Amino acid sequence: MKIGVLALQGAFAEHQTVLESLGVEVVQVRLPQHLAGLNGLIIPGGESTTIGKLADAFDLTQPLRLFGREHAIWGTCAGAIYLSQNVGRAQPLLGLMDITIERNAFGRQVDSFEVDLSVPCLLNIDPEDKPFHAVFIRAPLIESVGKGVEVLASLDDGRIVAAQQGHLLATSFHPELTGDDRFHRYFMEMAK
Ligand code: GLN
């Protein structure tokens, strides 16, 4: 199993650490040729406009779109924004996932928070039914999802924070920061 982490900006090293602890071979993706032979790709959190502009600058945007047609991609936070089709403003997007995003939906950096989420799909990974401790850092919300998209987790008030469309996964929080590797294992199953 070989998984790439888009390593242009943001929390890619943290994803790499979790993947390597699970025995996955990790490739830092900075150029189109780095996508060759990967089973899947993680787009980390960070700053979505910066990630999109850097991807354009390194001629990665179109190769990423092609890769995402047939391979698993997981976007966390800024990565989820970049994966989406619509953020209600002009910025470079991959436009692969039929979700609409509201950036910075919870306010500023100081309004970052942590919460225990119920994520039923993780029961396939670990049958022990424990909540997933989720860290939201100037996080986006998944405002709405298209027909082929499954909601994986919501806040108590119903706002969507994790969704899946076939081989594409989006989480508005940061599973690479909490020492719980269930989402990474879930993604490995998707990438198989
Ligand atoms: N606020 C960032 C953005 O809009 C996302 C923050 C994050 O990835 N933790 O791109």
Coordinates of N, CA and C and ligand atoms in Angstrom, one line a residue:
M1 N 0.9 -1.2 0.0 CA 0.0 0.0 0.0 C 0.9 1.2 0.0
K2 N 0.6 2.1 -1.0 CA 1.5 3.3 -1.1 C 0.5 4.5 -1.2
I3 N 0.6 5.4 -0.3 CA -0.3 6.6 -0.2 C 0.5 7.8 -0.3
G4 N 0.0 8.8 -1.1 CA 0.7 10.1 -1.2 C 0.1 11.1 -0.2
V5 N 0.9 12.0 0.2 CA 0.3 13.2 0.9 C 0.7 14.4 0.2
L6 N -0.2 15.2 -0.2 CA 0.1 16.5 -0.9 C 0.9 17.4 0.0
A7 N 2.1 17.6 -0.4 CA 3.1 18.3 0.5 C 3.4 19.7 0.0
L8 N 2.4 20.4 -0.3 CA 2.7 21.8 -0.8 C 2.7 22.8 0.4
Q9 N 1.8 22.5 1.4 CA 1.6 23.4 2.5 C 0.7 22.7 3.5
G10 N 0.9 23.1 4.8 CA 0.0 22.5 5.8 C 0.5 21.3 6.5
A11 N -0.5 20.5 7.1 CA -0.2 19.5 8.0 C 0.1 18.1 7.4
F12 N 1.0 18.1 6.4 CA 1.2 16.8 5.7 C 2.1 15.9 6.5
A13 N 3.0 16.4 7.2 CA 4.0 15.6 8.0 C 3.2 14.8 9.0
E14 N 2.2 15.4 9.6 CA 1.4 14.7 10.6 C 0.6 13.5 10.0
H15 N 0.1 13.6 8.8 CA -0.5 12.5 8.2 C 0.5 11.4 7.8
Q16 N 1.6 11.8 7.4 CA 2.7 10.9 7.1 C 3.1 10.0 8.3
T17 N 3.2 10.7 9.4 CA 3.5 9.9 10.7 C 2.5 8.9 11.0
V18 N 1.2 9.2 10.9 CA 0.1 8.2 11.2 C 0.2 7.1 10.2
L19 N 0.3 7.4 8.9 CA 0.3 6.4 7.9 C 1.5 5.4 8.1
E20 N 2.7 6.0 8.4 CA 3.9 5.2 8.5 C 3.7 4.3 9.7
S21 N 3.0 4.8 10.8 CA 2.8 3.9 12.0 C 1.9 2.7 11.6
L22 N 1.1 2.9 10.5 CA 0.3 1.8 10.1 C 0.9 0.9 9.0
G23 N 2.2 1.1 8.8 CA 3.0 0.3 7.8 C 2.8 0.7 6.4
V24 N 2.2 1.9 6.1 CA 2.0 2.3 4.7 C 3.3 3.0 4.2
E25 N 3.6 2.8 3.0 CA 4.7 3.5 2.3 C 4.1 4.9 1.9
V26 N 4.8 6.0 2.3 CA 4.2 7.3 2.0 C 5.1 8.1 1.1
V27 N 4.5 8.8 0.1 CA 5.2 9.6 -0.9 C 4.7 11.0 -0.7
Q28 N 5.6 12.0 -0.5 CA 5.3 13.4 -0.5 C 5.1 13.9 -1.9
V29 N 3.9 14.3 -2.2 CA 3.6 14.7 -3.6 C 3.7 16.2 -3.8
R30 N 4.7 16.6 -4.6 CA 4.9 18.0 -4.9 C 4.9 18.3 -6.4
L31 N 5.0 17.2 -7.2 CA 5.1 17.3 -8.7 C 4.2 16.2 -9.3
P32 N 3.7 16.4 -10.5 CA 2.8 15.4 -11.1 C 3.4 14.0 -11.1
Q33 N 4.7 13.9 -11.4 CA 5.2 12.5 -11.5 C 5.2 11.7 -10.1
H34 N 5.0 12.5 -9.0 CA 4.9 11.8 -7.7 C 3.6 11.0 -7.5
L35 N 2.7 11.2 -8.4 CA 1.4 10.5 -8.3 C 1.4 9.1 -8.8
A36 N 2.5 8.8 -9.6 CA 2.6 7.5 -10.2 C 2.6 6.4 -9.2
G37 N 1.8 5.4 -9.4 CA 1.9 4.2 -8.5 C 1.2 4.3 -7.2
L38 N 0.6 5.5 -6.9 CA -0.1 5.6 -5.6 C -1.4 4.9 -5.6
N39 N -1.8 4.4 -4.4 CA -3.1 3.8 -4.2 C -4.1 4.9 -3.8
G40 N -3.6 6.0 -3.2 CA -4.5 7.0 -2.7 C -3.7 8.2 -2.4
L41 N -4.4 9.3 -2.1 CA -3.8 10.6 -1.7 C -4.5 11.3 -0.6
I42 N -3.8 11.9 0.3 CA -4.4 12.7 1.3 C -4.0 14.2 1.1
I43 N -5.0 15.0 1.1 CA -4.8 16.5 1.0 C -5.0 17.0 2.4
P44 N -3.9 17.6 3.0 CA -3.9 18.0 4.4 C -4.7 19.3 4.6
G45 N -4.8 19.6 5.9 CA -5.3 20.9 6.3 C -4.2 21.9 6.2
G46 N -4.6 23.1 6.2 CA -3.6 24.2 6.0 C -4.4 25.4 5.6
E47 N -4.1 25.9 4.4 CA -4.8 27.1 3.9 C -5.2 26.8 2.4
S48 N -6.5 26.6 2.2 CA -6.9 26.1 0.9 C -6.5 26.9 -0.3
T49 N -6.6 28.3 -0.1 CA -6.2 29.1 -1.3 C -4.8 29.0 -1.6
T50 N -3.9 28.9 -0.6 CA -2.5 28.7 -0.8 C -2.2 27.3 -1.5
I51 N -2.9 26.3 -1.0 CA -2.7 24.9 -1.6 C -3.1 25.0 -3.0
G52 N -4.2 25.6 -3.3 CA -4.7 25.6 -4.7 C -3.8 26.4 -5.6
K53 N -3.3 27.5 -5.1 CA -2.4 28.4 -5.9 C -1.1 27.6 -6.2
L54 N -0.6 27.0 -5.2 CA 0.7 26.2 -5.3 C 0.5 25.1 -6.3
A55 N -0.6 24.4 -6.2 CA -0.9 23.3 -7.1 C -0.9 23.8 -8.6
D56 N -1.5 25.0 -8.8 CA -1.5 25.6 -10.1 C -0.1 25.9 -10.6
A57 N 0.7 26.4 -9.6 CA 2.0 26.9 -10.0 C 2.9 25.7 -10.4
F58 N 2.6 24.5 -9.8 CA 3.5 23.3 -10.0 C 2.8 22.4 -11.1
D59 N 1.8 22.9 -11.8 CA 1.1 22.1 -12.8 C 0.5 20.8 -12.3
L60 N 0.0 20.9 -11.1 CA -0.5 19.7 -10.4 C -2.0 19.6 -10.5
T61 N -2.7 20.7 -10.8 CA -4.1 20.7 -10.7 C -4.8 19.7 -11.6
Q62 N -4.5 19.7 -12.9 CA -5.1 18.7 -13.8 C -4.7 17.3 -13.5
P63 N -3.4 17.0 -13.2 CA -3.0 15.6 -12.8 C -3.8 15.2 -11.5
L64 N -4.0 16.1 -10.6 CA -4.8 15.7 -9.4 C -6.2 15.3 -9.8
R65 N -6.8 16.1 -10.7 CA -8.2 15.9 -11.1 C -8.3 14.5 -11.8
L66 N -7.3 14.2 -12.6 CA -7.3 12.9 -13.3 C -7.1 11.8 -12.3
F67 N -6.2 12.0 -11.4 CA -5.9 11.0 -10.4 C -7.2 10.7 -9.6
G68 N -7.9 11.7 -9.2 CA -9.1 11.6 -8.4 C -10.3 11.0 -9.1
R69 N -10.2 10.8 -10.4 CA -11.3 10.1 -11.1 C -11.4 8.6 -10.7
E70 N -10.2 8.1 -10.5 CA -10.1 6.6 -10.3 C -9.5 6.2 -9.0
H71 N -8.9 7.2 -8.2 CA -8.2 6.8 -7.0 C -8.9 7.5 -5.8
A72 N -8.6 6.9 -4.6 CA -9.1 7.4 -3.4 C -8.4 8.7 -3.1
I73 N -9.1 9.7 -2.7 CA -8.6 11.0 -2.2 C -9.3 11.4 -0.9
W74 N -8.6 11.8 0.1 CA -9.2 12.2 1.4 C -8.6 13.6 1.6
G75 N -9.6 14.6 1.7 CA -9.2 15.9 2.1 C -9.6 16.2 3.5
T76 N -8.6 16.7 4.3 CA -8.9 17.1 5.7 C -8.9 18.6 5.7
C77 N -10.0 19.2 6.3 CA -10.1 20.6 6.5 C -9.8 21.4 5.2
A78 N -8.7 22.1 5.1 CA -8.4 22.9 3.8 C -8.4 21.9 2.7
G79 N -8.0 20.7 2.9 CA -8.0 19.7 1.8 C -9.4 19.3 1.4
A80 N -10.4 19.3 2.3 CA -11.8 19.1 2.0 C -12.3 20.3 1.1
I81 N -11.9 21.5 1.5 CA -12.3 22.6 0.7 C -11.8 22.5 -0.7
Y82 N -10.5 22.1 -0.8 CA -9.9 22.0 -2.2 C -10.5 20.9 -3.0
L83 N -11.0 19.9 -2.4 CA -11.7 18.8 -3.1 C -13.1 19.2 -3.6
S84 N -13.7 20.2 -3.0 CA -15.1 20.4 -3.2 C -15.4 21.1 -4.6
Q85 N -16.7 21.2 -4.9 CA -17.1 21.8 -6.1 C -17.4 23.3 -5.9
N86 N -17.7 23.7 -4.7 CA -18.2 25.0 -4.5 C -17.9 25.5 -3.1
V87 N -17.3 26.7 -3.0 CA -17.1 27.3 -1.7 C -17.7 28.7 -1.7
G88 N -18.5 29.1 -2.7 CA -19.2 30.3 -2.7 C -18.3 31.5 -3.0
R89 N -17.1 31.3 -3.4 CA -16.2 32.4 -3.8 C -15.1 31.9 -4.8
A90 N -14.4 32.8 -5.4 CA -13.5 32.3 -6.4 C -12.1 32.0 -5.8
Q91 N -11.7 30.7 -5.9 CA -10.4 30.2 -5.5 C -10.2 28.9 -6.3
P92 N -8.9 28.5 -6.5 CA -8.7 27.3 -7.2 C -9.2 26.1 -6.5
L93 N -10.0 25.3 -7.1 CA -10.6 24.0 -6.5 C -10.4 22.9 -7.4
L94 N -10.3 21.7 -6.9 CA -10.3 20.5 -7.7 C -11.7 20.2 -8.3
G95 N -12.7 20.5 -7.5 CA -14.1 20.3 -8.0 C -14.5 18.9 -8.1
L96 N -13.8 18.0 -7.4 CA -14.1 16.6 -7.6 C -15.3 16.1 -6.8
M97 N -15.6 16.7 -5.7 CA -16.6 16.2 -4.8 C -17.8 17.1 -4.8
D98 N -19.0 16.4 -4.9 CA -20.2 17.2 -5.0 C -20.7 17.7 -3.6
I99 N -19.9 18.6 -3.1 CA -20.3 19.2 -1.8 C -20.1 20.7 -1.9
T100 N -20.9 21.4 -1.1 CA -20.7 22.8 -1.0 C -20.2 23.1 0.4
I101 N -19.1 24.0 0.4 CA -18.4 24.2 1.6 C -18.6 25.7 2.1
E102 N -18.7 25.8 3.4 CA -18.6 27.2 4.0 C -17.3 27.3 4.7
R103 N -16.4 28.1 4.2 CA -15.1 28.2 4.8 C -15.2 29.0 6.1
N104 N -14.3 28.7 7.0 CA -14.2 29.4 8.3 C -15.5 29.6 9.0
A105 N -16.3 28.5 8.9 CA -17.7 28.5 9.3 C -17.9 28.8 10.8
F106 N -16.9 28.5 11.6 CA -17.0 28.6 13.1 C -16.3 29.9 13.6
G107 N -15.8 30.7 12.7 CA -15.2 32.0 13.1 C -13.7 31.9 12.9
R108 N -13.0 32.6 13.8 CA -11.6 32.8 13.6 C -10.8 31.7 14.3
Q109 N -9.4 31.8 14.2 CA -8.5 30.8 14.8 C -8.9 30.6 16.2
V110 N -9.2 31.7 17.0 CA -9.4 31.6 18.4 C -10.7 30.8 18.7
D111 N -11.6 30.7 17.7 CA -12.8 29.9 17.9 C -12.7 28.5 17.5
S112 N -11.4 28.0 17.4 CA -11.2 26.6 17.2 C -11.7 25.8 18.4
F113 N -12.1 24.5 18.2 CA -12.6 23.7 19.3 C -12.5 22.3 19.0
E114 N -12.8 21.5 20.1 CA -12.7 20.0 20.0 C -14.0 19.4 20.4
V115 N -14.4 18.3 19.8 CA -15.7 17.8 20.2 C -15.7 16.3 19.9
D116 N -16.4 15.5 20.7 CA -16.6 14.0 20.5 C -17.7 13.8 19.5
L117 N -17.3 13.1 18.4 CA -18.3 12.9 17.3 C -18.7 11.4 17.3
S118 N -19.9 11.1 16.9 CA -20.3 9.8 16.6 C -20.1 9.6 15.1
V119 N -19.3 8.5 14.8 CA -19.0 8.2 13.3 C -19.3 6.8 13.1
P120 N -20.5 6.4 12.7 CA -20.9 5.0 12.6 C -20.1 4.2 11.6
C121 N -19.6 4.8 10.6 CA -18.8 4.0 9.6 C -17.5 3.5 10.1
L122 N -17.0 4.1 11.2 CA -15.8 3.6 11.8 C -16.0 2.3 12.6
L123 N -17.2 1.9 12.8 CA -17.5 0.5 13.4 C -17.0 -0.6 12.5
N124 N -16.8 -0.3 11.2 CA -16.3 -1.3 10.3 C -14.8 -1.5 10.5
I125 N -14.2 -0.5 11.1 CA -12.7 -0.5 11.4 C -12.4 -1.1 12.8
D126 N -13.2 -0.6 13.7 CA -13.1 -1.1 15.1 C -14.5 -1.2 15.7
P127 N -14.8 -2.4 16.1 CA -16.2 -2.7 16.5 C -16.5 -2.0 17.9
E128 N -15.5 -1.6 18.6 CA -15.8 -0.9 19.8 C -16.4 0.5 19.5
D129 N -17.6 0.8 20.0 CA -18.3 2.0 19.7 C -17.9 3.1 20.5
K130 N -16.8 3.7 20.2 CA -16.3 4.9 21.0 C -16.3 6.1 20.1
P131 N -16.6 7.3 20.6 CA -16.7 8.5 19.8 C -15.3 8.9 19.2
F132 N -15.3 9.7 18.2 CA -14.1 10.1 17.6 C -13.8 11.5 18.0
H133 N -12.7 11.7 18.7 CA -12.4 13.1 19.2 C -11.9 13.9 18.1
A134 N -12.7 15.0 17.7 CA -12.4 15.7 16.5 C -11.9 17.1 16.9
V135 N -10.8 17.5 16.2 CA -10.2 18.9 16.4 C -10.6 19.8 15.2
F136 N -11.2 20.9 15.5 CA -11.6 21.8 14.4 C -10.8 23.1 14.6
I137 N -10.0 23.3 13.5 CA -9.1 24.5 13.6 C -9.5 25.5 12.4
R138 N -10.1 26.5 12.8 CA -10.6 27.5 11.8 C -11.2 26.7 10.6
A139 N -12.1 25.8 11.0 CA -12.6 24.8 10.2 C -13.7 25.2 9.2
P140 N -13.9 24.5 8.1 CA -15.0 24.7 7.2 C -16.2 23.8 7.6
L141 N -17.3 24.1 7.1 CA -18.5 23.2 7.3 C -18.8 22.6 5.9
I142 N -19.4 21.4 5.9 CA -20.0 20.9 4.6 C -21.4 21.4 4.6
E143 N -21.7 22.5 3.9 CA -23.0 23.1 4.0 C -24.1 22.2 3.4
S144 N -23.7 21.6 2.2 CA -24.7 20.7 1.6 C -24.0 19.6 0.8
V145 N -24.6 18.5 0.6 CA -24.0 17.4 -0.2 C -24.9 17.1 -1.4
G146 N -24.3 16.6 -2.5 CA -25.1 16.2 -3.6 C -25.7 14.8 -3.4
K147 N -26.4 14.3 -4.5 CA -27.1 13.1 -4.4 C -26.3 11.9 -4.0
G148 N -25.1 11.7 -4.7 CA -24.3 10.5 -4.5 C -23.4 10.6 -3.3
V149 N -23.6 11.5 -2.4 CA -22.7 11.8 -1.3 C -23.4 11.3 0.0
E150 N -22.6 10.5 0.8 CA -23.1 10.0 2.0 C -22.5 10.9 3.2
V151 N -23.4 11.2 4.1 CA -22.9 12.0 5.3 C -22.4 11.0 6.3
L152 N -21.2 11.2 6.8 CA -20.6 10.2 7.7 C -20.6 10.7 9.1
A153 N -20.6 12.1 9.3 CA -20.7 12.6 10.7 C -21.2 14.0 10.7
S154 N -22.0 14.3 11.7 CA -22.6 15.7 11.9 C -22.4 16.1 13.3
L155 N -22.4 17.4 13.5 CA -22.4 17.9 14.9 C -23.8 17.7 15.5
D156 N -24.0 17.9 16.8 CA -25.3 17.7 17.4 C -26.4 18.5 16.8
D157 N -26.0 19.7 16.3 CA -27.1 20.6 15.6 C -27.3 20.2 14.2
G158 N -26.7 19.1 13.7 CA -27.0 18.6 12.4 C -26.1 19.1 11.3
R159 N -25.2 20.0 11.6 CA -24.3 20.5 10.6 C -23.2 19.4 10.2
I160 N -23.0 19.3 8.9 CA -22.2 18.1 8.4 C -20.7 18.4 8.5
V161 N -20.0 17.4 9.0 CA -18.5 17.6 9.1 C -17.7 16.5 8.5
A162 N -18.3 15.5 8.0 CA -17.6 14.4 7.3 C -18.6 13.8 6.3
A163 N -18.0 13.5 5.1 CA -18.9 13.0 4.0 C -18.0 12.1 3.0
Q164 N -18.7 11.2 2.3 CA -18.0 10.4 1.4 C -18.8 10.2 0.1
Q165 N -18.1 10.3 -1.0 CA -18.7 10.1 -2.3 C -17.8 9.1 -3.0
G166 N -18.2 7.8 -2.9 CA -17.5 6.7 -3.5 C -16.1 6.7 -2.9
H167 N -15.1 6.9 -3.8 CA -13.7 6.9 -3.3 C -13.1 8.2 -2.9
L168 N -14.0 9.2 -2.6 CA -13.6 10.5 -2.2 C -14.2 10.7 -0.7
L169 N -13.3 11.2 0.1 CA -13.6 11.4 1.5 C -13.3 12.9 1.9
A170 N -14.2 13.5 2.7 CA -13.9 14.8 3.2 C -14.2 14.9 4.7
T171 N -13.3 15.5 5.4 CA -13.6 15.7 6.9 C -13.2 17.2 7.2
S172 N -14.0 17.9 7.9 CA -13.7 19.3 8.1 C -12.8 19.4 9.4
F173 N -12.5 18.3 10.0 CA -11.6 18.3 11.2 C -10.3 17.6 10.9
H174 N -9.4 17.4 11.9 CA -8.0 17.0 11.7 C -7.8 15.6 12.4
P175 N -8.1 14.5 11.8 CA -7.8 13.2 12.5 C -6.3 12.9 12.6
E176 N -5.5 13.6 12.0 CA -4.0 13.3 12.1 C -3.4 13.9 13.4
L177 N -4.2 14.6 14.2 CA -3.7 15.3 15.4 C -4.0 14.7 16.7
T178 N -4.8 13.6 16.7 CA -5.4 13.1 18.0 C -5.0 11.7 18.4
G179 N -4.1 11.1 17.6 CA -3.6 9.8 18.1 C -4.7 8.7 17.9
D180 N -5.8 9.0 17.2 CA -6.8 8.0 16.9 C -6.7 7.7 15.4
D181 N -6.2 6.5 15.0 CA -5.9 6.3 13.6 C -7.1 5.6 12.8
R182 N -8.3 5.6 13.4 CA -9.4 4.9 12.7 C -9.7 5.5 11.4
F183 N -9.7 6.8 11.3 CA -10.0 7.4 9.9 C -8.9 7.1 8.9
H184 N -7.7 7.0 9.4 CA -6.6 6.7 8.4 C -6.8 5.2 8.0
R185 N -7.2 4.4 8.9 CA -7.4 3.0 8.5 C -8.7 2.8 7.6
Y186 N -9.7 3.7 7.9 CA -10.9 3.7 7.0 C -10.4 4.1 5.6
F187 N -9.6 5.1 5.5 CA -9.1 5.5 4.2 C -8.3 4.5 3.5
M188 N -7.5 3.8 4.3 CA -6.7 2.7 3.6 C -7.6 1.6 3.0
E189 N -8.7 1.3 3.7 CA -9.7 0.4 3.1 C -10.2 1.0 1.8
M190 N -10.5 2.3 1.8 CA -11.0 2.9 0.5 C -10.0 2.8 -0.6
A191 N -8.7 2.9 -0.2 CA -7.7 3.0 -1.2 C -7.3 1.6 -1.8
K192 N -7.7 0.6 -1.1 CA -7.3 -0.8 -1.5 C -7.7 -1.1 -2.9
Ligands
GLN1 N1 -9.3 28.1 7.3 C1 -8.6 27.3 6.4 C2 -9.1 27.5 4.9 O1 -10.1 28.1 4.8 C3 -8.7 25.8 6.7 C4 -8.1 25.5 8.1 C5 -7.5 24.2 8.3 O2 -7.2 23.5 7.3 N2 -7.3 23.8 9.5 O3 -8.5 27.1 4.0

